[in-house]
């Protein structure tokens, strides 16, 4: 019977740990910041790429006019 009560105690401790862990939002906040940083990086790369293509077209037009 002592083994059974030890098992119940361990299960209660595990349940308490899981409830505490599920209520902890620190990890969720870090993940949200990671997603925001990834989206900002993707947007920045897309904008810089588009600017680069526009500058390339502009310099190509200028070089063609100089020939």
PDB file of N, CA and C in Angstrom:
ATOM      1  N   UNK A   1       0.813  -1.190   0.000  1.00  0.00           N
ATOM      2  CA  UNK A   1       0.000   0.000   0.000  1.00  0.00           C
ATOM      3  C   UNK A   1       0.861   1.260   0.000  1.00  0.00           C
ATOM      4  N   UNK A   2       2.056   1.171   0.604  1.00  0.00           N
ATOM      5  CA  UNK A   2       2.944   2.330   0.657  1.00  0.00           C
ATOM      6  C   UNK A   2       3.398   2.726  -0.740  1.00  0.00           C
ATOM      7  N   UNK A   3       3.574   1.747  -1.623  1.00  0.00           N
ATOM      8  CA  UNK A   3       3.967   2.051  -2.995  1.00  0.00           C
ATOM      9  C   UNK A   3       2.887   2.850  -3.700  1.00  0.00           C
ATOM     10  N   UNK A   4       1.624   2.509  -3.447  1.00  0.00           N
ATOM     11  CA  UNK A   4       0.509   3.194  -4.083  1.00  0.00           C
ATOM     12  C   UNK A   4       0.435   4.649  -3.639  1.00  0.00           C
ATOM     13  N   UNK A   5       0.627   4.931  -2.349  1.00  0.00           N
ATOM     14  CA  UNK A   5       0.565   6.305  -1.850  1.00  0.00           C
ATOM     15  C   UNK A   5       1.731   7.126  -2.405  1.00  0.00           C
ATOM     16  N   UNK A   6       2.881   6.498  -2.598  1.00  0.00           N
ATOM     17  CA  UNK A   6       4.008   7.196  -3.223  1.00  0.00           C
ATOM     18  C   UNK A   6       3.711   7.542  -4.666  1.00  0.00           C
ATOM     19  N   UNK A   7       3.015   6.648  -5.335  1.00  0.00           N
ATOM     20  CA  UNK A   7       2.614   6.882  -6.730  1.00  0.00           C
ATOM     21  C   UNK A   7       1.630   8.050  -6.818  1.00  0.00           C
ATOM     22  N   UNK A   8       0.665   8.089  -5.889  1.00  0.00           N
ATOM     23  CA  UNK A   8      -0.324   9.167  -5.868  1.00  0.00           C
ATOM     24  C   UNK A   8       0.367  10.494  -5.595  1.00  0.00           C
ATOM     25  N   UNK A   9       1.296  10.508  -4.677  1.00  0.00           N
ATOM     26  CA  UNK A   9       2.032  11.728  -4.354  1.00  0.00           C
ATOM     27  C   UNK A   9       2.827  12.202  -5.567  1.00  0.00           C
ATOM     28  N   UNK A  10       3.477  11.277  -6.255  1.00  0.00           N
ATOM     29  CA  UNK A  10       4.241  11.645  -7.448  1.00  0.00           C
ATOM     30  C   UNK A  10       3.326  12.191  -8.539  1.00  0.00           C
ATOM     31  N   UNK A  11       2.147  11.612  -8.699  1.00  0.00           N
ATOM     32  CA  UNK A  11       1.201  12.088  -9.708  1.00  0.00           C
ATOM     33  C   UNK A  11       0.673  13.478  -9.356  1.00  0.00           C
ATOM     34  N   UNK A  12       0.436  13.720  -8.064  1.00  0.00           N
ATOM     35  CA  UNK A  12      -0.011  15.060  -7.646  1.00  0.00           C
ATOM     36  C   UNK A  12       1.071  16.095  -7.915  1.00  0.00           C
ATOM     37  N   UNK A  13       2.313  15.743  -7.619  1.00  0.00           N
ATOM     38  CA  UNK A  13       3.417  16.666  -7.875  1.00  0.00           C
ATOM     39  C   UNK A  13       3.555  16.939  -9.374  1.00  0.00           C
ATOM     40  N   UNK A  14       3.394  15.900 -10.179  1.00  0.00           N
ATOM     41  CA  UNK A  14       3.462  16.058 -11.630  1.00  0.00           C
ATOM     42  C   UNK A  14       2.328  16.941 -12.137  1.00  0.00           C
ATOM     43  N   UNK A  15       1.128  16.742 -11.615  1.00  0.00           N
ATOM     44  CA  UNK A  15      -0.019  17.560 -12.005  1.00  0.00           C
ATOM     45  C   UNK A  15       0.210  19.020 -11.625  1.00  0.00           C
ATOM     46  N   UNK A  16       0.727  19.257 -10.433  1.00  0.00           N
ATOM     47  CA  UNK A  16       1.030  20.620  -9.994  1.00  0.00           C
ATOM     48  C   UNK A  16       2.078  21.259 -10.900  1.00  0.00           C
ATOM     49  N   UNK A  17       3.093  20.509 -11.249  1.00  0.00           N
ATOM     50  CA  UNK A  17       4.136  21.005 -12.135  1.00  0.00           C
ATOM     51  C   UNK A  17       3.573  21.352 -13.512  1.00  0.00           C
ATOM     52  N   UNK A  18       2.713  20.499 -14.054  1.00  0.00           N
ATOM     53  CA  UNK A  18       2.128  20.743 -15.370  1.00  0.00           C
ATOM     54  C   UNK A  18       1.216  21.961 -15.364  1.00  0.00           C
ATOM     55  N   UNK A  19       0.439  22.141 -14.303  1.00  0.00           N
ATOM     56  CA  UNK A  19      -0.431  23.321 -14.204  1.00  0.00           C
ATOM     57  C   UNK A  19       0.416  24.585 -14.112  1.00  0.00           C
ATOM     58  N   UNK A  20       1.442  24.558 -13.303  1.00  0.00           N
ATOM     59  CA  UNK A  20       2.337  25.717 -13.180  1.00  0.00           C
ATOM     60  C   UNK A  20       2.999  26.030 -14.520  1.00  0.00           C
ATOM     61  N   UNK A  21       3.456  25.002 -15.202  1.00  0.00           N
ATOM     62  CA  UNK A  21       4.105  25.191 -16.497  1.00  0.00           C
ATOM     63  C   UNK A  21       3.136  25.752 -17.527  1.00  0.00           C
ATOM     64  N   UNK A  22       1.894  25.286 -17.520  1.00  0.00           N
ATOM     65  CA  UNK A  22       0.918  25.755 -18.511  1.00  0.00           C
ATOM     66  C   UNK A  22       0.517  27.208 -18.278  1.00  0.00           C
ATOM     67  N   UNK A  23       0.640  27.673 -17.060  1.00  0.00           N
ATOM     68  CA  UNK A  23       0.280  29.068 -16.755  1.00  0.00           C
ATOM     69  C   UNK A  23       1.450  30.032 -16.968  1.00  0.00           C
ATOM     70  N   UNK A  24       2.630  29.521 -17.124  1.00  0.00           N
ATOM     71  CA  UNK A  24       3.824  30.347 -17.329  1.00  0.00           C
ATOM     72  C   UNK A  24       3.852  30.829 -18.770  1.00  0.00           C
ATOM     73  N   UNK A  25       3.822  32.137 -18.970  1.00  0.00           N
ATOM     74  CA  UNK A  25       3.761  32.708 -20.318  1.00  0.00           C
ATOM     75  C   UNK A  25       5.087  33.295 -20.783  1.00  0.00           C
ATOM     76  N   UNK A  26       6.143  33.125 -20.038  1.00  0.00           N
ATOM     77  CA  UNK A  26       7.424  33.706 -20.431  1.00  0.00           C
ATOM     78  C   UNK A  26       7.925  33.114 -21.740  1.00  0.00           C
ATOM     79  N   UNK A  27       7.806  31.830 -21.931  1.00  0.00           N
ATOM     80  CA  UNK A  27       8.250  31.195 -23.155  1.00  0.00           C
ATOM     81  C   UNK A  27       7.426  31.625 -24.350  1.00  0.00           C
ATOM     82  N   UNK A  28       6.125  31.803 -24.143  1.00  0.00           N
ATOM     83  CA  UNK A  28       5.247  32.241 -25.228  1.00  0.00           C
ATOM     84  C   UNK A  28       5.642  33.640 -25.694  1.00  0.00           C
ATOM     85  N   UNK A  29       6.005  34.496 -24.772  1.00  0.00           N
ATOM     86  CA  UNK A  29       6.414  35.851 -25.137  1.00  0.00           C
ATOM     87  C   UNK A  29       7.693  35.814 -25.960  1.00  0.00           C
ATOM     88  N   UNK A  30       8.631  34.983 -25.591  1.00  0.00           N
ATOM     89  CA  UNK A  30       9.878  34.875 -26.349  1.00  0.00           C
ATOM     90  C   UNK A  30       9.606  34.358 -27.764  1.00  0.00           C
ATOM     91  N   UNK A  31       8.704  33.407 -27.885  1.00  0.00           N
ATOM     92  CA  UNK A  31       8.367  32.889 -29.205  1.00  0.00           C
ATOM     93  C   UNK A  31       7.682  33.962 -30.046  1.00  0.00           C
ATOM     94  N   UNK A  32       6.798  34.736 -29.436  1.00  0.00           N
ATOM     95  CA  UNK A  32       6.133  35.823 -30.160  1.00  0.00           C
ATOM     96  C   UNK A  32       7.155  36.841 -30.663  1.00  0.00           C
ATOM     97  N   UNK A  33       8.111  37.199 -29.832  1.00  0.00           N
ATOM     98  CA  UNK A  33       9.150  38.130 -30.267  1.00  0.00           C
ATOM     99  C   UNK A  33       9.969  37.528 -31.402  1.00  0.00           C
ATOM    100  N   UNK A  34      10.208  36.246 -31.356  1.00  0.00           N
ATOM    101  CA  UNK A  34      10.920  35.575 -32.441  1.00  0.00           C
ATOM    102  C   UNK A  34      10.158  35.647 -33.752  1.00  0.00           C
ATOM    103  N   UNK A  35       8.841  35.418 -33.691  1.00  0.00           N
ATOM    104  CA  UNK A  35       8.018  35.528 -34.900  1.00  0.00           C
ATOM    105  C   UNK A  35       8.016  36.948 -35.444  1.00  0.00           C
ATOM    106  N   UNK A  36       7.923  37.929 -34.568  1.00  0.00           N
ATOM    107  CA  UNK A  36       7.939  39.328 -35.001  1.00  0.00           C
ATOM    108  C   UNK A  36       9.267  39.653 -35.668  1.00  0.00           C
ATOM    109  N   UNK A  37      10.366  39.221 -35.089  1.00  0.00           N
ATOM    110  CA  UNK A  37      11.684  39.472 -35.674  1.00  0.00           C
ATOM    111  C   UNK A  37      11.818  38.790 -37.034  1.00  0.00           C
ATOM    112  N   UNK A  38      11.296  37.573 -37.159  1.00  0.00           N
ATOM    113  CA  UNK A  38      11.364  36.864 -38.443  1.00  0.00           C
ATOM    114  C   UNK A  38      10.547  37.579 -39.506  1.00  0.00           C
ATOM    115  N   UNK A  39       9.354  38.036 -39.149  1.00  0.00           N
ATOM    116  CA  UNK A  39       8.522  38.767 -40.113  1.00  0.00           C
ATOM    117  C   UNK A  39       9.162  40.087 -40.524  1.00  0.00           C
ATOM    118  N   UNK A  40       9.748  40.781 -39.559  1.00  0.00           N
ATOM    119  CA  UNK A  40      10.415  42.042 -39.884  1.00  0.00           C
ATOM    120  C   UNK A  40      11.619  41.793 -40.790  1.00  0.00           C
ATOM    121  N   UNK A  41      12.349  40.731 -40.541  1.00  0.00           N
ATOM    122  CA  UNK A  41      13.502  40.403 -41.383  1.00  0.00           C
ATOM    123  C   UNK A  41      13.061  40.075 -42.798  1.00  0.00           C
ATOM    124  N   UNK A  42      11.999  39.290 -42.925  1.00  0.00           N
ATOM    125  CA  UNK A  42      11.501  38.937 -44.260  1.00  0.00           C
ATOM    126  C   UNK A  42      11.021  40.163 -45.005  1.00  0.00           C
ATOM    127  N   UNK A  43      10.324  41.066 -44.322  1.00  0.00           N
ATOM    128  CA  UNK A  43       9.851  42.294 -44.965  1.00  0.00           C
ATOM    129  C   UNK A  43      11.025  43.175 -45.377  1.00  0.00           C
ATOM    130  N   UNK A  44      12.027  43.282 -44.523  1.00  0.00           N
ATOM    131  CA  UNK A  44      13.204  44.093 -44.842  1.00  0.00           C
ATOM    132  C   UNK A  44      13.942  43.530 -46.051  1.00  0.00           C
ATOM    133  N   UNK A  45      14.102  42.224 -46.104  1.00  0.00           N
ATOM    134  CA  UNK A  45      14.779  41.599 -47.245  1.00  0.00           C
ATOM    135  C   UNK A  45      13.996  41.846 -48.525  1.00  0.00           C
ATOM    136  N   UNK A  46      12.668  41.723 -48.478  1.00  0.00           N
ATOM    137  CA  UNK A  46      11.844  41.951 -49.662  1.00  0.00           C
ATOM    138  C   UNK A  46      11.950  43.391 -50.137  1.00  0.00           C
ATOM    139  N   UNK A  47      11.940  44.337 -49.218  1.00  0.00           N
ATOM    140  CA  UNK A  47      12.033  45.754 -49.584  1.00  0.00           C
ATOM    141  C   UNK A  47      13.397  46.067 -50.176  1.00  0.00           C
ATOM    142  N   UNK A  48      14.465  45.587 -49.541  1.00  0.00           N
ATOM    143  CA  UNK A  48      15.813  45.858 -50.046  1.00  0.00           C
ATOM    144  C   UNK A  48      16.003  45.223 -51.418  1.00  0.00           C
ATOM    145  N   UNK A  49      15.454  44.044 -51.610  1.00  0.00           N
ATOM    146  CA  UNK A  49      15.575  43.383 -52.920  1.00  0.00           C
ATOM    147  C   UNK A  49      14.859  44.203 -53.994  1.00  0.00           C
ATOM    148  N   UNK A  50      13.668  44.700 -53.675  1.00  0.00           N
ATOM    149  CA  UNK A  50      12.918  45.498 -54.645  1.00  0.00           C
ATOM    150  C   UNK A  50      13.651  46.799 -54.950  1.00  0.00           C
ATOM    151  N   UNK A  51      14.205  47.433 -53.946  1.00  0.00           N
ATOM    152  CA  UNK A  51      14.975  48.661 -54.163  1.00  0.00           C
ATOM    153  C   UNK A  51      16.183  48.360 -55.049  1.00  0.00           C
ATOM    154  N   UNK A  52      16.837  47.221 -54.794  1.00  0.00           N
ATOM    155  CA  UNK A  52      17.985  46.835 -55.612  1.00  0.00           C
ATOM    156  C   UNK A  52      17.602  46.625 -57.071  1.00  0.00           C
ATOM    157  N   UNK A  53      16.455  46.002 -57.297  1.00  0.00           N
ATOM    158  CA  UNK A  53      16.001  45.813 -58.680  1.00  0.00           C
ATOM    159  C   UNK A  53      15.678  47.144 -59.344  1.00  0.00           C
ATOM    160  N   UNK A  54      15.068  48.059 -58.596  1.00  0.00           N
ATOM    161  CA  UNK A  54      14.754  49.382 -59.153  1.00  0.00           C
ATOM    162  C   UNK A  54      16.022  50.157 -59.481  1.00  0.00           C
ATOM    163  N   UNK A  55      17.002  50.091 -58.609  1.00  0.00           N
ATOM    164  CA  UNK A  55      18.274  50.781 -58.852  1.00  0.00           C
ATOM    165  C   UNK A  55      18.986  50.150 -60.052  1.00  0.00           C
ATOM    166  N   UNK A  56      18.924  48.850 -60.171  1.00  0.00           N
ATOM    167  CA  UNK A  56      19.545  48.153 -61.308  1.00  0.00           C
ATOM    168  C   UNK A  56      18.896  48.590 -62.615  1.00  0.00           C
ATOM    169  N   UNK A  57      17.579  48.667 -62.637  1.00  0.00           N
ATOM    170  CA  UNK A  57      16.873  49.132 -63.847  1.00  0.00           C
ATOM    171  C   UNK A  57      17.242  50.569 -64.167  1.00  0.00           C
ATOM    172  N   UNK A  58      17.335  51.408 -63.142  1.00  0.00           N
ATOM    173  CA  UNK A  58      17.686  52.815 -63.348  1.00  0.00           C
ATOM    174  C   UNK A  58      19.094  52.956 -63.901  1.00  0.00           C
ATOM    175  N   UNK A  59      20.055  52.247 -63.331  1.00  0.00           N
ATOM    176  CA  UNK A  59      21.427  52.361 -63.830  1.00  0.00           C
ATOM    177  C   UNK A  59      21.555  51.757 -65.221  1.00  0.00           C
ATOM    178  N   UNK A  60      20.780  50.704 -65.480  1.00  0.00           N
ATOM    179  CA  UNK A  60      20.792  50.121 -66.829  1.00  0.00           C
ATOM    180  C   UNK A  60      20.254  51.110 -67.854  1.00  0.00           C
ATOM    181  N   UNK A  61      19.231  51.854 -67.484  1.00  0.00           N
ATOM    182  CA  UNK A  61      18.688  52.877 -68.386  1.00  0.00           C
ATOM    183  C   UNK A  61      19.663  54.018 -68.616  1.00  0.00           C
ATOM    184  N   UNK A  62      20.353  54.425 -67.560  1.00  0.00           N
ATOM    185  CA  UNK A  62      21.347  55.495 -67.680  1.00  0.00           C
ATOM    186  C   UNK A  62      22.514  55.031 -68.546  1.00  0.00           C
ATOM    187  N   UNK A  63      22.985  53.819 -68.331  1.00  0.00           N
ATOM    188  CA  UNK A  63      24.100  53.295 -69.122  1.00  0.00           C
ATOM    189  C   UNK A  63      23.701  53.160 -70.581  1.00  0.00           C
ATOM    190  N   UNK A  64      22.463  52.744 -70.825  1.00  0.00           N
ATOM    191  CA  UNK A  64      21.986  52.642 -72.207  1.00  0.00           C
ATOM    192  C   UNK A  64      21.894  54.005 -72.871  1.00  0.00           C
ATOM    193  N   UNK A  65      21.551  55.021 -72.118  1.00  0.00           N
ATOM    194  CA  UNK A  65      21.468  56.391 -72.667  1.00  0.00           C
ATOM    195  C   UNK A  65      22.830  56.981 -72.945  1.00  0.00           C
ATOM    196  N   UNK A  66      23.858  56.535 -72.230  1.00  0.00           N
ATOM    197  CA  UNK A  66      25.187  57.072 -72.434  1.00  0.00           C
ATOM    198  C   UNK A  66      25.901  56.459 -73.639  1.00  0.00           C
ATOM    199  N   UNK A  67      25.425  55.322 -74.125  1.00  0.00           N
ATOM    200  CA  UNK A  67      26.099  54.663 -75.240  1.00  0.00           C
ATOM    201  C   UNK A  67      25.827  55.333 -76.532  1.00  0.00           C
TER     202      UNK A  67
END
